[in-house]
Tab-separated table of C-alpha atoms in Angstrom:
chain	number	residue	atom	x	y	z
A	1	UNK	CA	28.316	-173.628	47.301
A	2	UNK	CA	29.966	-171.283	44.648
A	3	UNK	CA	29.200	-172.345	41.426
A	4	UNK	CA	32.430	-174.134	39.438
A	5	UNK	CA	34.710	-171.813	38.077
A	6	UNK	CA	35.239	-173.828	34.494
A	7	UNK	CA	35.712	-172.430	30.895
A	8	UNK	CA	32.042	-173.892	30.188
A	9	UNK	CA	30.431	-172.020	32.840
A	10	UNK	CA	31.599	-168.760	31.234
A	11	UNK	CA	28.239	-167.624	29.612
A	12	UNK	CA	27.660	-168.583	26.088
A	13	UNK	CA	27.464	-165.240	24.791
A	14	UNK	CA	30.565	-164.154	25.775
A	15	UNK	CA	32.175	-167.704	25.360
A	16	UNK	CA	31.443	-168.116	21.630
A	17	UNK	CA	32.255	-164.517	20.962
A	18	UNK	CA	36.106	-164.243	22.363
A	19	UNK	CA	38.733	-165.002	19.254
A	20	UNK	CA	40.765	-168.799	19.998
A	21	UNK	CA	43.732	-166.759	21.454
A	22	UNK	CA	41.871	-164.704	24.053
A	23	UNK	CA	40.065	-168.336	24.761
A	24	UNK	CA	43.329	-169.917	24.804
A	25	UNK	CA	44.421	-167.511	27.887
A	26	UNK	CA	41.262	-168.195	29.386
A	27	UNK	CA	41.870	-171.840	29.706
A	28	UNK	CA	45.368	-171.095	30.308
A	29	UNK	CA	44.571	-169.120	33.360
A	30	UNK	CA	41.855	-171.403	34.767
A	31	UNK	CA	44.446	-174.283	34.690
A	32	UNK	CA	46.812	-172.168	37.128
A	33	UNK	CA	46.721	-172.819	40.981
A	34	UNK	CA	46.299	-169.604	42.777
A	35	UNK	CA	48.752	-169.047	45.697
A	36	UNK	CA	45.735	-168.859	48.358
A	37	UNK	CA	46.770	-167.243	51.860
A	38	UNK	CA	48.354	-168.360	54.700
A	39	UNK	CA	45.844	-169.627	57.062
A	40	UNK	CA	43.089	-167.363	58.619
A	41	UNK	CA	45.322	-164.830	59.840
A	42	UNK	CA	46.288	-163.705	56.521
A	43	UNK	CA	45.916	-160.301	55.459
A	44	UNK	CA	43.281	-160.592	52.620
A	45	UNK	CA	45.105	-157.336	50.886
A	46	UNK	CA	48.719	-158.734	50.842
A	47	UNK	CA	47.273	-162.231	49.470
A	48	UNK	CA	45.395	-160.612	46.760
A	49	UNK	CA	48.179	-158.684	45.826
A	50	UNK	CA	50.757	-161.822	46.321
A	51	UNK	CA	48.628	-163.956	43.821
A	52	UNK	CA	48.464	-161.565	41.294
A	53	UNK	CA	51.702	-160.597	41.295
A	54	UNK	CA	52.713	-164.245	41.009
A	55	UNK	CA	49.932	-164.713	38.281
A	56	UNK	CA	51.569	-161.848	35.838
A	57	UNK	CA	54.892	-163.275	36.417
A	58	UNK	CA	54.523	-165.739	33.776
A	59	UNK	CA	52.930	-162.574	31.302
A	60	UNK	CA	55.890	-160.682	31.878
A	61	UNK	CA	58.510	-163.412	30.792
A	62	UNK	CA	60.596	-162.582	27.257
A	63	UNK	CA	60.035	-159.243	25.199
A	64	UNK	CA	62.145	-157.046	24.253
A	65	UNK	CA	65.444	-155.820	25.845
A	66	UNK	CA	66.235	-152.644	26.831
A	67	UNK	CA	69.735	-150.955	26.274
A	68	UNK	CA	69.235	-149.539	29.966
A	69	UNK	CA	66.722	-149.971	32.619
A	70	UNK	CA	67.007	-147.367	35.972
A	71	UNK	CA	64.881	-147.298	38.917
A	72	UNK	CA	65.088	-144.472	41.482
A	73	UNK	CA	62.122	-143.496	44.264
A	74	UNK	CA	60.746	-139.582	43.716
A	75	UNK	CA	59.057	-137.852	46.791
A	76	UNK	CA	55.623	-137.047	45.141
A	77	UNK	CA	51.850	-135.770	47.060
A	78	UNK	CA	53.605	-136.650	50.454
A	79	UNK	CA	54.897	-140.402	49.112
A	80	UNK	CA	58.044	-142.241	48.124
A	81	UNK	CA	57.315	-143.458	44.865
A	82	UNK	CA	59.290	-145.781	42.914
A	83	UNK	CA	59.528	-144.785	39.473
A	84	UNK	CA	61.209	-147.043	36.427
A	85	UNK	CA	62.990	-145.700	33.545
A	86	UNK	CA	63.502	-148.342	30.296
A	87	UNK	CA	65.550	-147.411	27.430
A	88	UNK	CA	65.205	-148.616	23.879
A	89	UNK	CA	68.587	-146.969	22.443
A	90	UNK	CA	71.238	-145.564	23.326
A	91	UNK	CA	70.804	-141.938	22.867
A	92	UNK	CA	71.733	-139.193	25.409
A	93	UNK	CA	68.110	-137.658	25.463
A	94	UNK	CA	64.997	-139.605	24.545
A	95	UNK	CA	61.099	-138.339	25.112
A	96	UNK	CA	59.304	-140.437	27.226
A	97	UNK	CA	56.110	-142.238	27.827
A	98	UNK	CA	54.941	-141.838	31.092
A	99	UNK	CA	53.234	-145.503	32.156
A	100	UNK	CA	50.894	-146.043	34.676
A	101	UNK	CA	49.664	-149.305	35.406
A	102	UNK	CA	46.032	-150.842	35.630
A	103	UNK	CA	44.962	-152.972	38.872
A	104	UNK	CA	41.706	-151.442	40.103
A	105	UNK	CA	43.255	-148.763	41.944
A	106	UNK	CA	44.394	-152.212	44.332
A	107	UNK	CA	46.956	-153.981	42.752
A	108	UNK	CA	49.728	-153.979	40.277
A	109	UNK	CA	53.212	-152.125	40.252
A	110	UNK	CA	56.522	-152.028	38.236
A	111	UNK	CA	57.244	-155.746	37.852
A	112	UNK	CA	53.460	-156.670	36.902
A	113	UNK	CA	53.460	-154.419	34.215
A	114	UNK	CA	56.675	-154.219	32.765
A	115	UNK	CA	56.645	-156.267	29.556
A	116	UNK	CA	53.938	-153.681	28.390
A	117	UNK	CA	55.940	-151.079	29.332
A	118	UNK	CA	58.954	-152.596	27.638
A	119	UNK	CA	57.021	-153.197	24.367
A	120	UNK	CA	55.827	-149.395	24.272
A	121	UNK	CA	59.759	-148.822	24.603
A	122	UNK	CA	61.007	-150.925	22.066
A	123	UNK	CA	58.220	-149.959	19.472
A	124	UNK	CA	57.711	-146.296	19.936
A	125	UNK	CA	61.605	-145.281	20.010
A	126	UNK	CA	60.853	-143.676	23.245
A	127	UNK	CA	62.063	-144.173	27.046
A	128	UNK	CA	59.353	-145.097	29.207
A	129	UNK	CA	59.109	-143.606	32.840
A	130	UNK	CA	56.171	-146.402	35.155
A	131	UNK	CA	55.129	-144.940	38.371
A	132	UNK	CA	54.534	-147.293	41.202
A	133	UNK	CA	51.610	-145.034	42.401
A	134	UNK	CA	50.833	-145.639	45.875
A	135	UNK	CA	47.321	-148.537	45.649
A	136	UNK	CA	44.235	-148.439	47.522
A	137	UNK	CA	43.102	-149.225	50.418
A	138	UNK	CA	46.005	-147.387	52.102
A	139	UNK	CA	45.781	-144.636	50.250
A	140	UNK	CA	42.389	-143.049	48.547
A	141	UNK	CA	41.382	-140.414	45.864
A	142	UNK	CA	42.873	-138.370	44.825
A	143	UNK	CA	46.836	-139.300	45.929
A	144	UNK	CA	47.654	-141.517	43.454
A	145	UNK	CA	46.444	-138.755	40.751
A	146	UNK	CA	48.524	-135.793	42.346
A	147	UNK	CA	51.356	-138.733	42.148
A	148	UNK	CA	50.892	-139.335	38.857
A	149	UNK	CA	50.082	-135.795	37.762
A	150	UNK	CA	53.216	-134.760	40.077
A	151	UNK	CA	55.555	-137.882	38.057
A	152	UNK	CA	54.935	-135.867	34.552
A	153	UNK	CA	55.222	-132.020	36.178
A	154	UNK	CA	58.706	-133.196	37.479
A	155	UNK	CA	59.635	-134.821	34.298
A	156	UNK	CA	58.483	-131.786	32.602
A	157	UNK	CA	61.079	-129.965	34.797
A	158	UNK	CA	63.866	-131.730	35.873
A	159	UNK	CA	63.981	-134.164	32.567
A	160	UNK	CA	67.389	-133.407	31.305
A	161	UNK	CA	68.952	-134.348	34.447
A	162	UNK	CA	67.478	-137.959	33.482
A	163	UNK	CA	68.233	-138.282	29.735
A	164	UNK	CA	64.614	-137.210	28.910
A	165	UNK	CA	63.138	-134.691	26.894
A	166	UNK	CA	60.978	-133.109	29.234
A	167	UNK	CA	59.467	-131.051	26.218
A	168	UNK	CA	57.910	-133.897	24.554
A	169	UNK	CA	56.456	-136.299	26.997
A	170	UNK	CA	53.416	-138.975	26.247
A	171	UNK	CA	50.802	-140.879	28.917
A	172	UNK	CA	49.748	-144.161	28.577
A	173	UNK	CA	47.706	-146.504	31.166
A	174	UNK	CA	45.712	-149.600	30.803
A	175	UNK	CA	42.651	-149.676	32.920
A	176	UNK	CA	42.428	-147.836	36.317
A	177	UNK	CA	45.952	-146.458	34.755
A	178	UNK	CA	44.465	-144.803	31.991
A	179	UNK	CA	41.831	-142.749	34.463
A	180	UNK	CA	44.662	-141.647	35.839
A	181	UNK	CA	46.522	-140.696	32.935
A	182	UNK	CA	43.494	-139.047	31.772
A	183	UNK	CA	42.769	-137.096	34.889
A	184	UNK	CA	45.927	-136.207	35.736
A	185	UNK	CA	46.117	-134.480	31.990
A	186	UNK	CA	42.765	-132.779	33.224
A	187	UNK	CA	44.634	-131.563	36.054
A	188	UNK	CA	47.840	-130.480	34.731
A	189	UNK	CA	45.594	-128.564	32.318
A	190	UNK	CA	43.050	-127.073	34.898
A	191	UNK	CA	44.947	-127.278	38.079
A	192	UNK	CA	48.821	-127.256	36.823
A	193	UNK	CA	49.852	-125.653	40.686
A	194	UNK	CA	48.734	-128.728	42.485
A	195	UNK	CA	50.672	-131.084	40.640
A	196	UNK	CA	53.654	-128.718	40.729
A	197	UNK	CA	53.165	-128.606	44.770
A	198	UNK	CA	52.998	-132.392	44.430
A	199	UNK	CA	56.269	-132.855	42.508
A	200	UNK	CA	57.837	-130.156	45.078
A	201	UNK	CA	59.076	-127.879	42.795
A	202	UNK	CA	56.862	-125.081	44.217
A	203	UNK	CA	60.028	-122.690	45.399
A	204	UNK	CA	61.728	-123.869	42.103
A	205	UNK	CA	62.583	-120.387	40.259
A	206	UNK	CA	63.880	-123.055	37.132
A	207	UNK	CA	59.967	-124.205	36.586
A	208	UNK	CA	59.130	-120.764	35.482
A	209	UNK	CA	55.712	-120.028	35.723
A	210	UNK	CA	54.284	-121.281	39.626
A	211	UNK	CA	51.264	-122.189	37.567
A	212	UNK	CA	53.156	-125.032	35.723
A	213	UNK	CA	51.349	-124.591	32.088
A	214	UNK	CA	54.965	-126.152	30.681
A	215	UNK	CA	53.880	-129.690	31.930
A	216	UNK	CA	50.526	-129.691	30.225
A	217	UNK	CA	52.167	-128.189	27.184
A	218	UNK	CA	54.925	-131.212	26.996
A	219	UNK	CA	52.047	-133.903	27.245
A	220	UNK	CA	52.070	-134.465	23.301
A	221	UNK	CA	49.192	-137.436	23.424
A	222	UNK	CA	47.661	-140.220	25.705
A	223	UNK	CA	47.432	-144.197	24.878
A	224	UNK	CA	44.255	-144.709	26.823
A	225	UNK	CA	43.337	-148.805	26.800
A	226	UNK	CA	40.567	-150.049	28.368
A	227	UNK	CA	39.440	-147.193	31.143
A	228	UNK	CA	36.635	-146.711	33.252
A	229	UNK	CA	36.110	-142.816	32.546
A	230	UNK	CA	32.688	-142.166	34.552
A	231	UNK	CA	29.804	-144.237	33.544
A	232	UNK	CA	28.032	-146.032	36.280
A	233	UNK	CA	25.265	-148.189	33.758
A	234	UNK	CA	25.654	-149.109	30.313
A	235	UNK	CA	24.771	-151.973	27.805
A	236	UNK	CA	28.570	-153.570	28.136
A	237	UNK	CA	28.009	-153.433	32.006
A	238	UNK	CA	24.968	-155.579	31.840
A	239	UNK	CA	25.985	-157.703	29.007
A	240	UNK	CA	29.861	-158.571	30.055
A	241	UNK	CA	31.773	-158.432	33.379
A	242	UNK	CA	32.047	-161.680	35.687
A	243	UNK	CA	34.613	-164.059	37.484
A	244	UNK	CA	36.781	-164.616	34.792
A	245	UNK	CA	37.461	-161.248	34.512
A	246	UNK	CA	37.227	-159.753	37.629
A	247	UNK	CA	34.788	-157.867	36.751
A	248	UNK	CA	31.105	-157.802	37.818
A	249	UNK	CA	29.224	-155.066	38.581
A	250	UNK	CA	29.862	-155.767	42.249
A	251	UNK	CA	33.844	-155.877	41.826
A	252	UNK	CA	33.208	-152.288	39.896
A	253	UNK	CA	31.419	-151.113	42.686
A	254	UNK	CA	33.611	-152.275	45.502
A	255	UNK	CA	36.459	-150.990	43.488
A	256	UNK	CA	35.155	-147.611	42.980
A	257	UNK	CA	34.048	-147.184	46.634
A	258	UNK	CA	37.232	-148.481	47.800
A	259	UNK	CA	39.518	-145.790	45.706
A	260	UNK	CA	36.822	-142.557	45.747
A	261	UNK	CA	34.972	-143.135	49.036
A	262	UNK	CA	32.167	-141.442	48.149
A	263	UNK	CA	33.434	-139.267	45.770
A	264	UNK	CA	32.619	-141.602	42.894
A	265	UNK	CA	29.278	-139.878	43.077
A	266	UNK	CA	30.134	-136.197	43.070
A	267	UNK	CA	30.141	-134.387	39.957
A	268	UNK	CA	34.496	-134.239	39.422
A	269	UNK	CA	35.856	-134.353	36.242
A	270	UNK	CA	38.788	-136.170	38.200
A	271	UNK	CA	35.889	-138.959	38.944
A	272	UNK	CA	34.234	-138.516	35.901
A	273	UNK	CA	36.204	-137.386	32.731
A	274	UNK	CA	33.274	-137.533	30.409
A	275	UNK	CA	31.813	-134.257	32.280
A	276	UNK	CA	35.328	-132.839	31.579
A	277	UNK	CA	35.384	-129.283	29.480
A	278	UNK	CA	36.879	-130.398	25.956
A	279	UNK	CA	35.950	-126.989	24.471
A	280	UNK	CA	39.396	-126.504	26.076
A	281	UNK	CA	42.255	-128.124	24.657
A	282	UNK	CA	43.753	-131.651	25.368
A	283	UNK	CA	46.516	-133.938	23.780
A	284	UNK	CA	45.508	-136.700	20.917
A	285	UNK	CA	44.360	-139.665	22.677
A	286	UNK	CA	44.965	-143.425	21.131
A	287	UNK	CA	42.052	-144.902	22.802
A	288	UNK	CA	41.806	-149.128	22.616
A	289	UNK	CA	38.718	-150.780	24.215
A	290	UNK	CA	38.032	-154.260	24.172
A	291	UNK	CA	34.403	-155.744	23.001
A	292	UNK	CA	33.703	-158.011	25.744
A	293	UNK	CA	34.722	-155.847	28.463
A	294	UNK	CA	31.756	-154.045	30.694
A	295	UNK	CA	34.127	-150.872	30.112
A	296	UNK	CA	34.115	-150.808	26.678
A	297	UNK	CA	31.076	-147.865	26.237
A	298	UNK	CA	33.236	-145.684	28.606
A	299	UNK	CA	35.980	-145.963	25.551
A	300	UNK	CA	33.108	-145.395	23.291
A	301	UNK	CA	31.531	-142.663	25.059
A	302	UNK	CA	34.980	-141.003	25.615
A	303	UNK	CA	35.576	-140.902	21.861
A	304	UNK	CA	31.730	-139.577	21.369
A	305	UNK	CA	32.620	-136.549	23.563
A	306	UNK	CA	35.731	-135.866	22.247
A	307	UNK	CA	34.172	-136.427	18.967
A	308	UNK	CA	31.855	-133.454	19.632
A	309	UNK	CA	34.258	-130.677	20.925
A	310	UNK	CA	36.916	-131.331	18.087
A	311	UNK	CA	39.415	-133.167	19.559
A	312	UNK	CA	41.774	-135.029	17.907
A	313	UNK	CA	41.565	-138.866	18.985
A	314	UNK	CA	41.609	-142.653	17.292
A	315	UNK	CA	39.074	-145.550	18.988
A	316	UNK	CA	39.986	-149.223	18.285
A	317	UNK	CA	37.878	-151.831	19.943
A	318	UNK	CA	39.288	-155.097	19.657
A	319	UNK	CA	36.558	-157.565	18.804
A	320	UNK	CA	36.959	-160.958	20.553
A	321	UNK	CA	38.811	-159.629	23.235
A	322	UNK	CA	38.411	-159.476	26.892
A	323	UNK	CA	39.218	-156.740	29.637
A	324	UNK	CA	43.223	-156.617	30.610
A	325	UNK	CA	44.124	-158.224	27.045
A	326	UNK	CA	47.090	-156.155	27.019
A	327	UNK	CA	48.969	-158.276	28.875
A	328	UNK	CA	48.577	-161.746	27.219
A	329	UNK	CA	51.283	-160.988	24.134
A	330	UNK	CA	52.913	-163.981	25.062
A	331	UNK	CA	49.740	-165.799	23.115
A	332	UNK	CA	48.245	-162.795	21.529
A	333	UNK	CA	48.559	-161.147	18.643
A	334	UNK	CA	46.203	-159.125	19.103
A	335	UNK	CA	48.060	-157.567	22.180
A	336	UNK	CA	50.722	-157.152	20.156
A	337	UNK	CA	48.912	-155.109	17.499
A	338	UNK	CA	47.281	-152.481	19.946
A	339	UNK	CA	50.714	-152.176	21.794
A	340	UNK	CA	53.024	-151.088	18.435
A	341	UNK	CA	49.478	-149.143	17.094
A	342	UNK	CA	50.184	-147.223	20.408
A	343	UNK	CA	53.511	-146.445	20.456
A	344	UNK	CA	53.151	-145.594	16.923
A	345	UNK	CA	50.958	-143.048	17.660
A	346	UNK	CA	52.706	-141.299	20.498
A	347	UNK	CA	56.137	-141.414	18.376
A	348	UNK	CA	54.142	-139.521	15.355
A	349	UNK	CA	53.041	-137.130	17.936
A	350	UNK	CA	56.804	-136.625	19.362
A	351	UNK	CA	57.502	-135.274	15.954
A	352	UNK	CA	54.798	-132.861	15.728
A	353	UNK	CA	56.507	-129.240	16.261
């Protein structure tokens, strides 16, 4: 028999160490019923996906409002992918934060996500453009990084037509989103003609340059919170990681084998950006991890390699705090803090010339 899922049974280490707020969630979410599935026959995907899309419905409730919200569907990598424009103001061009969301590669889309994506709006000045990447198992690496990677060469290109600066464009992810808005930086920097291919603007005399070097160019910074960027061991993978967050080492590896297949162990700086060449340039990354998560050395060891080519780049771990934080504002201050510190720092970085 399982062992009872109760705030007690957390380990004391980790227990007496979380701030009252991000214990306050805890209980919060340990007092909620979980859908369950339908009987045997239930696919085990759909009711994962059902009960934690019902979960983050009550996480997504008030915040700010937008002046205009659009959704449209872009073909990108071979997929329809539906895409979400919010906008803070009412201005006839606005850059844009490109948002992708977190979910273990598995879960998540628009909806689950969209009060952070709302808050980036309404603090930064900015539009922000979500892509509902297409989630594993039914698709594997690397499509939903040509999707992404394709989402910002498109904007890049055909921005105008949407109200968007496609000169001065921003990522941000939380989680498995910020890998991918890391690595699909990497690749409009290393490989710019695959995500052109995937955006299908290939025969497109208006891109200019085939290679696409524009749409690495416009990416003026990242807002990187909580990744996994490569490392398979560390000391906040042994100390943290569990039920209550989703999170033990063998959710990371089921996760991980589920999205790479294999490739998680090849030597890819689209698998692991830590081996990535930052003698080369990249944008300023805002980089948030949270102390209690196993992930939090990959932030750490992300700003240590930056750190040593150069780069320009800002770590904040939040003490107290647990993995996928950023979506508990509702009873979180904390949240709230790394969100506007965010936005902040990709509207300073629209200014830059």
């Amino acid at each position: 028999m399982a062992d009872e899922q109760t705030f007690e049974s957390i380990p004391a280490h980790i227990r007496r160490a979380m701030t009252p707020e991000q214990a306050a969630v805890v209980r919060h979410q340990l007092a909620r019923t979980p859908l369950g599935s339908d009987g045997a026959g239930a696919d085990p995907v759909e009711a994962m996906r059902a009960d934690y899309n019902d979960e983050r419905a009550f996480w997504n409730e008030g915040g700010p409002q937008m002046v205009r919200t659009d959704n449209m569907t872009l073909p990108l990598a071979g997929a329809s992918v539906p895409v979400r424009i919010h906008r803070p103001v009412d201005a006839e061009t606005l850059p844009a934060i490109i948002f992708v969301h977190g979910g273990g590669f598995s879960v998540g889309n628009l909806d689950t996500h969209d009060r952070i994506q709302r808050v980036l709006a309404a603090e930064s000045g900015a539009a922000v453009i979500a892509v509902d990447y297409s989630l594993t198992p039914e698709a594997v690496f690397p499509q939903a990084l040509h999707e992404v990677a394709g989402a910002a060469a498109y904007f890049a290109a055909r921005g105008a037509e949407h109200g968007i600066d496609p000169k001065r464009l921003a990522f941000a992810g939380d989680s498995a989103g910020a890998i991918l808005s890391l690595t699909a930086t990497l690749l409009l920097r290393d490989e710019p003609g695959v995500a052109v291919e995937a955006a299908g603007l290939s025969d497109d005399p208006s891109v200019g340059d085939p290679a696409g070097d524009s749409a690495f160019e416009s990416i003026r910074s990242l807002l990187l919170y909580y990744g996994t960027y490569g490392l398979r061991d560390s000391a906040t993978m042994r100390l943290y990681g569990g039920w209550w967050d989703g999170l033990s080492r063998n959710d990371l590896d089921d996760m991980l084998e589920a999205h790479y297949r294999g490739a998680q162990h090849e030597a890819s700086p689209y698998v692991d950006p830590l081996t990535a060449d930052y003698s080369k340039p990249v944008p300023p990354m805002f980089i948030v991890g949270a102390e209690l998560d196993p992930l939090a050395d990959d932030s750490r060891a992300l700003d240590k390699v930056l750190g040593t080519f150069g780069r320009e780049r800002e770590l904040h771990l939040e003490e107290g705090a647990l993995h996928s934080f950023l979506h508990y504002g509702r009873m979180m201050e904390a949240t709230r803090d790394v969100l506007t510190w965010g936005a902040e720092y990709a509207a300073a970085r629209f200014d830059d010339v």
